Amino acid sequence: MAKPPPSAVDNVVSLAKRRGFVYPCGEIYGGTRSAWDYGPLGAMLKKNLRDAWWDDIVMLPCWGRKGPDGDKVSIVPLDTCIIQNPKVWVASGHVGGFNDPMVDDKETKQRFRADHLQGFYAGTKEDFAAMDAADEAVERGLAKFNVRPVATLIANSPSEALELMQRDPKLIKPFKIVRVYQTSSAGPGTISVKVEERGHASIGIIKAVEMSMLVNEPESVLSPFSGKAGALTAPRQFNLMFYSYTGAVHDEATKVYLRPETAQGIFINFKNVVDTSRVRIPFGIAQTGKAFRNEVTPRNFTFRSREFEQMEIEFFCHESDAMAWYTFWRDFRMEWWKSIGLAGDNLILREHDTDELAHYSKATSDIEYRFPFTAPGYGELEGVAYRGAFDLTQHTEHSKVKLDYFDTERGPINPKTNLPAGERYTPHVIEPSAGLDRGVLAILCEAYTPDTTRASGVFMKFHPRVAPIKAAVFPLVNKDGLPELADRLHADLVKRFGRYGLIETDAKQSIGKRYARMDEAGCPFCFTIDGQTREDGTVTVRHRDDQRQERMPLEDVVVFLERALQL
RNA sequence: GCGGGUGUAGCUCAGUGGUAGAGCGUCACGUUGCCAACGUGAAAGUCGCGCGUUCGAAUCGCGUCACCCGCUCCA
């Protein structure tokens, strides 16, 4: 069959549906393109991951660890609107940069509008041995020159491109334009010229690079920056922001955008936070929330979807300390992902090359996970970017509101007071920006552990901290007073741990089947009440990962779980 | 968006023109003595959707939608 072989991610998708982690969105109406809903266990898993981030960033930043300045890390939370003043997205660059078909130069990382590409093509000197032959060819209307690409220019039109070439002949070296024909036999919108190449005459044409060429034969298009063939990506529509309208009248004046990232809500509230919460630089602002991007091609299960949740920190500091904070955050965030269960070789830290950086960034690294669908490559979980003062500067320019900071601990020492005179500056920003849904997906993929030796054939090896089901209590058989004992232990555990996750109990069917069911749901511990429990008050705990069993007194169960769940 | 492929029960799939199927899962009852045991029974699909061909379509044709793989978006 031509059907593609089931991939590792297919198995994860299948289990996710079967056990209620992830459902296709809008399924009963035929689905919504690449959108997914979280089922009971998935919603729990996602909440646990979000809470873990919140706890370790906002409640006890970096586990109480000290920053590079020797003080404990200071973070305050924020929760800003999905729909902001549209000017926010103009200032951030999202409106201007993402509404036209764009092309990237893969090598120089430069981006420009695809419809601004003008190509210059020339015939070979063999075709036109003499100047006169060239004139004759054009006059006779021989449209089908055997031309080859010489250069690509960025200009609004072929005539503007011609002007550029005439002003700067080096652009099309070694060709020289010796005559511009008034009419072109090569079609409308095309300029025909006579050129000279090292003494030989030839014909040249200037015309817009066709979109279809960028898509179908990128090798025949030269980069306007490097001149290399095939260096450009296909044109892409970057109208990535969703929009709507406020009020009943729908026109441009009432148009609003759904945020494509939560970060801008933080930047525009920088002054509010500084003025009202007694924070002092260095400090960070943290926020989780949904963001929306009208992706051209959402794909790979929940990896790239149009609606996704972010967990973002904007950490503000003085420029002189920024690199130290960048390194600190990069390393801490990597350590954090390891701590919640992505501890294996599938997680890597990748520092961006200098030519890969955005123009305003001095350093950026990605924390990447080797998903089944990216293997042997990796997909980004979190980006840690040193963004300089770019964002605050942009918003200052557009809003005319100064987003700077007066630092009383800096500046030259005032000899009279023997205190620093203070320094006013625009803070630099380190941005650790993580994808919550991607984190959940990575955890699902990492946890998925085939094991042919056990009945379920697979188990979900969730770290206890994020596992949706924290524990289960089973009577070995559904009689002889065992269910009553199980109910009692279950009630105790629910009372103590119910706020952190599900505590299951089940008396039906064989014990093996119930263990198997918990394996697939990723429950780390099963406590089983048996005949011996009635005699000496002990239960067995069954460990999910190695199926090991140990016996412990009933009264030790709570402490055991507290330790295992890191509470 | 382009190219290739796939849509049948919760999951995995069989069925190629003639009454809609299996395994697993789910639920109920019985049984049970530590890893999906067993028995009996039940619920569950207008075969992705629409139009066409045909006496008759899950099956053939066209269209459409969704998903998967490749190119691109990088939270």
PDB file of C-alpha atoms in Angstrom, chain A residues 74-243:
ATOM      1  CA  SER A  74      13.136  39.063  41.198  1.00  0.00           C
ATOM      2  CA  ILE A  75      10.077  38.322  39.063  1.00  0.00           C
ATOM      3  CA  VAL A  76       6.564  39.761  39.114  1.00  0.00           C
ATOM      4  CA  PRO A  77       3.552  38.371  37.263  1.00  0.00           C
ATOM      5  CA  LEU A  78       1.324  40.060  34.730  1.00  0.00           C
ATOM      6  CA  ASP A  79      -1.795  39.170  32.784  1.00  0.00           C
ATOM      7  CA  THR A  80      -2.481  41.345  29.762  1.00  0.00           C
ATOM      8  CA  CYS A  81      -5.096  41.522  27.027  1.00  0.00           C
ATOM      9  CA  ILE A  82      -5.194  39.360  23.956  1.00  0.00           C
ATOM     10  CA  ILE A  83      -6.670  42.282  22.034  1.00  0.00           C
ATOM     11  CA  GLN A  84      -4.453  45.328  22.355  1.00  0.00           C
ATOM     12  CA  ASN A  85      -4.420  48.756  20.805  1.00  0.00           C
ATOM     13  CA  PRO A  86      -3.484  48.048  17.155  1.00  0.00           C
ATOM     14  CA  LYS A  87      -0.592  50.504  17.409  1.00  0.00           C
ATOM     15  CA  VAL A  88       1.145  47.993  19.666  1.00  0.00           C
ATOM     16  CA  TRP A  89       1.588  45.684  16.704  1.00  0.00           C
ATOM     17  CA  VAL A  90       2.757  48.493  14.463  1.00  0.00           C
ATOM     18  CA  ALA A  91       5.448  49.381  16.998  1.00  0.00           C
ATOM     19  CA  SER A  92       6.456  45.752  17.495  1.00  0.00           C
ATOM     20  CA  GLY A  93       6.864  45.287  13.759  1.00  0.00           C
ATOM     21  CA  HIS A  94       4.179  42.643  13.442  1.00  0.00           C
ATOM     22  CA  VAL A  95       1.898  44.735  11.238  1.00  0.00           C
ATOM     23  CA  GLY A  96       4.533  46.059   8.873  1.00  0.00           C
ATOM     24  CA  GLY A  97       6.639  42.990   8.485  1.00  0.00           C
ATOM     25  CA  PHE A  98       4.111  40.246   8.152  1.00  0.00           C
ATOM     26  CA  ASN A  99       1.429  41.254   5.700  1.00  0.00           C
ATOM     27  CA  ASP A 100       2.964  40.606   2.313  1.00  0.00           C
ATOM     28  CA  PRO A 101       4.453  37.659   0.535  1.00  0.00           C
ATOM     29  CA  MET A 102       7.954  37.628   1.877  1.00  0.00           C
ATOM     30  CA  VAL A 103      11.115  35.952   0.752  1.00  0.00           C
ATOM     31  CA  ASP A 104      14.122  35.157   2.866  1.00  0.00           C
ATOM     32  CA  ASP A 105      17.697  34.837   1.809  1.00  0.00           C
ATOM     33  CA  LYS A 106      18.648  31.597   3.506  1.00  0.00           C
ATOM     34  CA  GLU A 107      22.270  32.650   3.851  1.00  0.00           C
ATOM     35  CA  THR A 108      22.168  36.298   4.798  1.00  0.00           C
ATOM     36  CA  LYS A 109      18.852  35.952   6.687  1.00  0.00           C
ATOM     37  CA  GLN A 110      17.586  39.090   5.030  1.00  0.00           C
ATOM     38  CA  ARG A 111      13.886  39.344   4.338  1.00  0.00           C
ATOM     39  CA  PHE A 112      12.100  41.386   1.729  1.00  0.00           C
ATOM     40  CA  ARG A 113       8.885  41.563  -0.230  1.00  0.00           C
ATOM     41  CA  ALA A 114       8.759  39.010  -2.989  1.00  0.00           C
ATOM     42  CA  ASP A 115       7.044  41.411  -5.403  1.00  0.00           C
ATOM     43  CA  HIS A 116       9.994  43.772  -5.143  1.00  0.00           C
ATOM     44  CA  LEU A 117      12.363  41.425  -6.913  1.00  0.00           C
ATOM     45  CA  GLN A 118      13.486  42.489 -10.364  1.00  0.00           C
ATOM     46  CA  GLY A 119      15.586  40.203 -12.474  1.00  0.00           C
ATOM     47  CA  PHE A 120      18.184  41.157 -15.033  1.00  0.00           C
ATOM     48  CA  TYR A 121      18.789  38.568 -17.752  1.00  0.00           C
ATOM     49  CA  ALA A 122      21.224  38.577 -20.629  1.00  0.00           C
ATOM     50  CA  GLY A 123      21.715  36.543 -23.759  1.00  0.00           C
ATOM     51  CA  THR A 124      24.962  34.811 -24.511  1.00  0.00           C
ATOM     52  CA  LYS A 125      27.530  36.432 -26.697  1.00  0.00           C
ATOM     53  CA  GLU A 126      27.360  33.489 -29.054  1.00  0.00           C
ATOM     54  CA  ASP A 127      23.760  34.365 -29.814  1.00  0.00           C
ATOM     55  CA  PHE A 128      24.515  37.917 -30.773  1.00  0.00           C
ATOM     56  CA  ALA A 129      27.899  38.202 -32.308  1.00  0.00           C
ATOM     57  CA  ALA A 130      27.609  41.834 -33.219  1.00  0.00           C
ATOM     58  CA  MET A 131      25.861  44.933 -32.022  1.00  0.00           C
ATOM     59  CA  ASP A 132      23.792  45.072 -35.146  1.00  0.00           C
ATOM     60  CA  ALA A 133      22.518  41.574 -34.684  1.00  0.00           C
ATOM     61  CA  ALA A 134      21.194  42.570 -31.289  1.00  0.00           C
ATOM     62  CA  ASP A 135      19.358  45.557 -32.674  1.00  0.00           C
ATOM     63  CA  GLU A 136      17.904  43.443 -35.394  1.00  0.00           C
ATOM     64  CA  ALA A 137      16.753  40.783 -32.961  1.00  0.00           C
ATOM     65  CA  VAL A 138      14.829  43.252 -30.876  1.00  0.00           C
ATOM     66  CA  GLU A 139      13.341  45.007 -33.852  1.00  0.00           C
ATOM     67  CA  ARG A 140      12.156  41.790 -35.387  1.00  0.00           C
ATOM     68  CA  GLY A 141      10.440  40.903 -32.164  1.00  0.00           C
ATOM     69  CA  LEU A 142      12.380  37.806 -31.327  1.00  0.00           C
ATOM     70  CA  ALA A 143      10.961  37.375 -27.893  1.00  0.00           C
ATOM     71  CA  LYS A 144      12.573  34.091 -27.089  1.00  0.00           C
ATOM     72  CA  PHE A 145      16.076  35.038 -26.260  1.00  0.00           C
ATOM     73  CA  ASN A 146      18.187  32.384 -24.769  1.00  0.00           C
ATOM     74  CA  VAL A 147      18.811  34.400 -21.640  1.00  0.00           C
ATOM     75  CA  ARG A 148      20.448  33.600 -18.367  1.00  0.00           C
ATOM     76  CA  PRO A 149      20.026  35.361 -15.016  1.00  0.00           C
ATOM     77  CA  VAL A 150      22.740  37.874 -14.272  1.00  0.00           C
ATOM     78  CA  ALA A 151      21.497  39.731 -11.224  1.00  0.00           C
ATOM     79  CA  THR A 152      18.497  40.310  -9.019  1.00  0.00           C
ATOM     80  CA  LEU A 153      17.694  43.768  -7.719  1.00  0.00           C
ATOM     81  CA  ILE A 154      15.300  45.031  -5.113  1.00  0.00           C
ATOM     82  CA  ALA A 155      13.127  47.690  -6.715  1.00  0.00           C
ATOM     83  CA  ASN A 156       9.471  48.536  -7.122  1.00  0.00           C
ATOM     84  CA  SER A 157       9.485  48.126 -10.888  1.00  0.00           C
ATOM     85  CA  PRO A 158      11.692  47.131 -13.832  1.00  0.00           C
ATOM     86  CA  SER A 159      12.248  50.803 -14.664  1.00  0.00           C
ATOM     87  CA  GLU A 160      13.383  51.566 -11.148  1.00  0.00           C
ATOM     88  CA  ALA A 161      15.710  48.590 -11.412  1.00  0.00           C
ATOM     89  CA  LEU A 162      17.052  50.012 -14.678  1.00  0.00           C
ATOM     90  CA  GLU A 163      17.759  53.312 -12.953  1.00  0.00           C
ATOM     91  CA  LEU A 164      19.676  51.496 -10.233  1.00  0.00           C
ATOM     92  CA  MET A 165      21.752  49.662 -12.803  1.00  0.00           C
ATOM     93  CA  GLN A 166      22.546  52.803 -14.725  1.00  0.00           C
ATOM     94  CA  ARG A 167      23.508  54.641 -11.575  1.00  0.00           C
ATOM     95  CA  ASP A 168      25.667  51.782 -10.300  1.00  0.00           C
ATOM     96  CA  PRO A 169      27.068  49.670 -13.152  1.00  0.00           C
ATOM     97  CA  LYS A 170      28.858  47.423 -10.661  1.00  0.00           C
ATOM     98  CA  LEU A 171      25.515  45.809  -9.873  1.00  0.00           C
ATOM     99  CA  ILE A 172      25.555  43.956 -13.169  1.00  0.00           C
ATOM    100  CA  LYS A 173      29.262  43.612 -13.758  1.00  0.00           C
ATOM    101  CA  PRO A 174      30.733  42.716 -16.260  1.00  0.00           C
ATOM    102  CA  PHE A 175      27.766  43.876 -18.342  1.00  0.00           C
ATOM    103  CA  LYS A 176      27.324  47.414 -19.519  1.00  0.00           C
ATOM    104  CA  ILE A 177      24.036  48.844 -20.745  1.00  0.00           C
ATOM    105  CA  VAL A 178      24.619  50.604 -24.018  1.00  0.00           C
ATOM    106  CA  ARG A 179      21.091  51.178 -25.222  1.00  0.00           C
ATOM    107  CA  VAL A 180      17.543  51.021 -23.885  1.00  0.00           C
ATOM    108  CA  TYR A 181      14.884  50.065 -26.390  1.00  0.00           C
ATOM    109  CA  GLN A 182      11.622  51.948 -26.323  1.00  0.00           C
ATOM    110  CA  THR A 183       9.577  48.850 -26.959  1.00  0.00           C
ATOM    111  CA  SER A 184      10.137  45.386 -25.743  1.00  0.00           C
ATOM    112  CA  SER A 185       9.394  42.304 -27.696  1.00  0.00           C
ATOM    113  CA  ALA A 186       9.751  40.159 -24.590  1.00  0.00           C
ATOM    114  CA  GLY A 187       6.315  41.058 -23.284  1.00  0.00           C
ATOM    115  CA  PRO A 188       4.619  43.821 -21.314  1.00  0.00           C
ATOM    116  CA  GLY A 189       6.268  44.979 -18.134  1.00  0.00           C
ATOM    117  CA  THR A 190       9.615  44.047 -19.552  1.00  0.00           C
ATOM    118  CA  ILE A 191      12.422  46.385 -20.556  1.00  0.00           C
ATOM    119  CA  SER A 192      14.783  45.315 -23.309  1.00  0.00           C
ATOM    120  CA  VAL A 193      18.284  46.686 -23.367  1.00  0.00           C
ATOM    121  CA  LYS A 194      21.366  46.231 -25.421  1.00  0.00           C
ATOM    122  CA  VAL A 195      24.360  45.285 -23.360  1.00  0.00           C
ATOM    123  CA  GLU A 196      28.011  44.832 -23.855  1.00  0.00           C
ATOM    124  CA  GLU A 197      29.898  42.027 -22.169  1.00  0.00           C
ATOM    125  CA  ARG A 198      33.684  42.309 -22.442  1.00  0.00           C
ATOM    126  CA  GLY A 199      33.408  43.799 -25.856  1.00  0.00           C
ATOM    127  CA  HIS A 200      30.708  41.475 -27.131  1.00  0.00           C
ATOM    128  CA  ALA A 201      27.223  42.694 -27.806  1.00  0.00           C
ATOM    129  CA  SER A 202      24.193  40.968 -26.443  1.00  0.00           C
ATOM    130  CA  ILE A 203      20.630  41.522 -25.458  1.00  0.00           C
ATOM    131  CA  GLY A 204      19.325  42.026 -21.948  1.00  0.00           C
ATOM    132  CA  ILE A 205      15.908  42.147 -20.380  1.00  0.00           C
ATOM    133  CA  ILE A 206      14.704  43.469 -17.057  1.00  0.00           C
ATOM    134  CA  LYS A 207      11.509  42.083 -15.606  1.00  0.00           C
ATOM    135  CA  ALA A 208       9.893  41.217 -12.306  1.00  0.00           C
ATOM    136  CA  VAL A 209      10.843  37.830 -10.919  1.00  0.00           C
ATOM    137  CA  GLU A 210       7.768  35.686 -11.212  1.00  0.00           C
ATOM    138  CA  MET A 211       6.357  34.124  -8.066  1.00  0.00           C
ATOM    139  CA  SER A 212       6.103  30.821  -9.879  1.00  0.00           C
ATOM    140  CA  MET A 213       9.833  30.854 -10.487  1.00  0.00           C
ATOM    141  CA  LEU A 214      10.537  31.293  -6.791  1.00  0.00           C
ATOM    142  CA  VAL A 215       8.238  28.389  -6.075  1.00  0.00           C
ATOM    143  CA  ASN A 216       8.995  26.014  -8.892  1.00  0.00           C
ATOM    144  CA  GLU A 217      12.543  26.735  -9.962  1.00  0.00           C
ATOM    145  CA  PRO A 218      14.279  28.588  -7.121  1.00  0.00           C
ATOM    146  CA  GLU A 219      17.606  27.496  -8.589  1.00  0.00           C
ATOM    147  CA  SER A 220      17.087  29.926 -11.446  1.00  0.00           C
ATOM    148  CA  VAL A 221      16.680  32.930  -9.161  1.00  0.00           C
ATOM    149  CA  LEU A 222      19.707  34.759  -7.851  1.00  0.00           C
ATOM    150  CA  SER A 223      19.949  36.302  -4.439  1.00  0.00           C
ATOM    151  CA  PRO A 224      19.951  40.115  -4.523  1.00  0.00           C
ATOM    152  CA  PHE A 225      22.470  40.019  -1.693  1.00  0.00           C
ATOM    153  CA  SER A 226      24.950  37.312  -2.551  1.00  0.00           C
ATOM    154  CA  GLY A 227      24.172  36.708  -6.203  1.00  0.00           C
ATOM    155  CA  LYS A 228      23.961  33.015  -5.483  1.00  0.00           C
ATOM    156  CA  ALA A 229      21.376  30.858  -7.185  1.00  0.00           C
ATOM    157  CA  GLY A 230      18.840  29.005  -5.083  1.00  0.00           C
ATOM    158  CA  ALA A 231      19.547  31.005  -1.935  1.00  0.00           C
ATOM    159  CA  LEU A 232      16.022  32.368  -1.660  1.00  0.00           C
ATOM    160  CA  THR A 233      13.069  30.708   0.003  1.00  0.00           C
ATOM    161  CA  ALA A 234       9.739  30.450  -1.733  1.00  0.00           C
ATOM    162  CA  PRO A 235       7.496  33.467  -1.161  1.00  0.00           C
ATOM    163  CA  ARG A 236       5.370  33.165   1.919  1.00  0.00           C
ATOM    164  CA  GLN A 237       2.317  35.042   2.970  1.00  0.00           C
ATOM    165  CA  PHE A 238       3.112  36.605   6.289  1.00  0.00           C
ATOM    166  CA  ASN A 239      -0.345  37.817   7.161  1.00  0.00           C
ATOM    167  CA  LEU A 240       0.062  35.899  10.357  1.00  0.00           C
ATOM    168  CA  MET A 241      -2.088  37.978  12.662  1.00  0.00           C
ATOM    169  CA  PHE A 242      -5.732  37.222  13.221  1.00  0.00           C
ATOM    170  CA  TYR A 243      -7.895  40.292  13.233  1.00  0.00           C
TER     171      TYR A 243
END
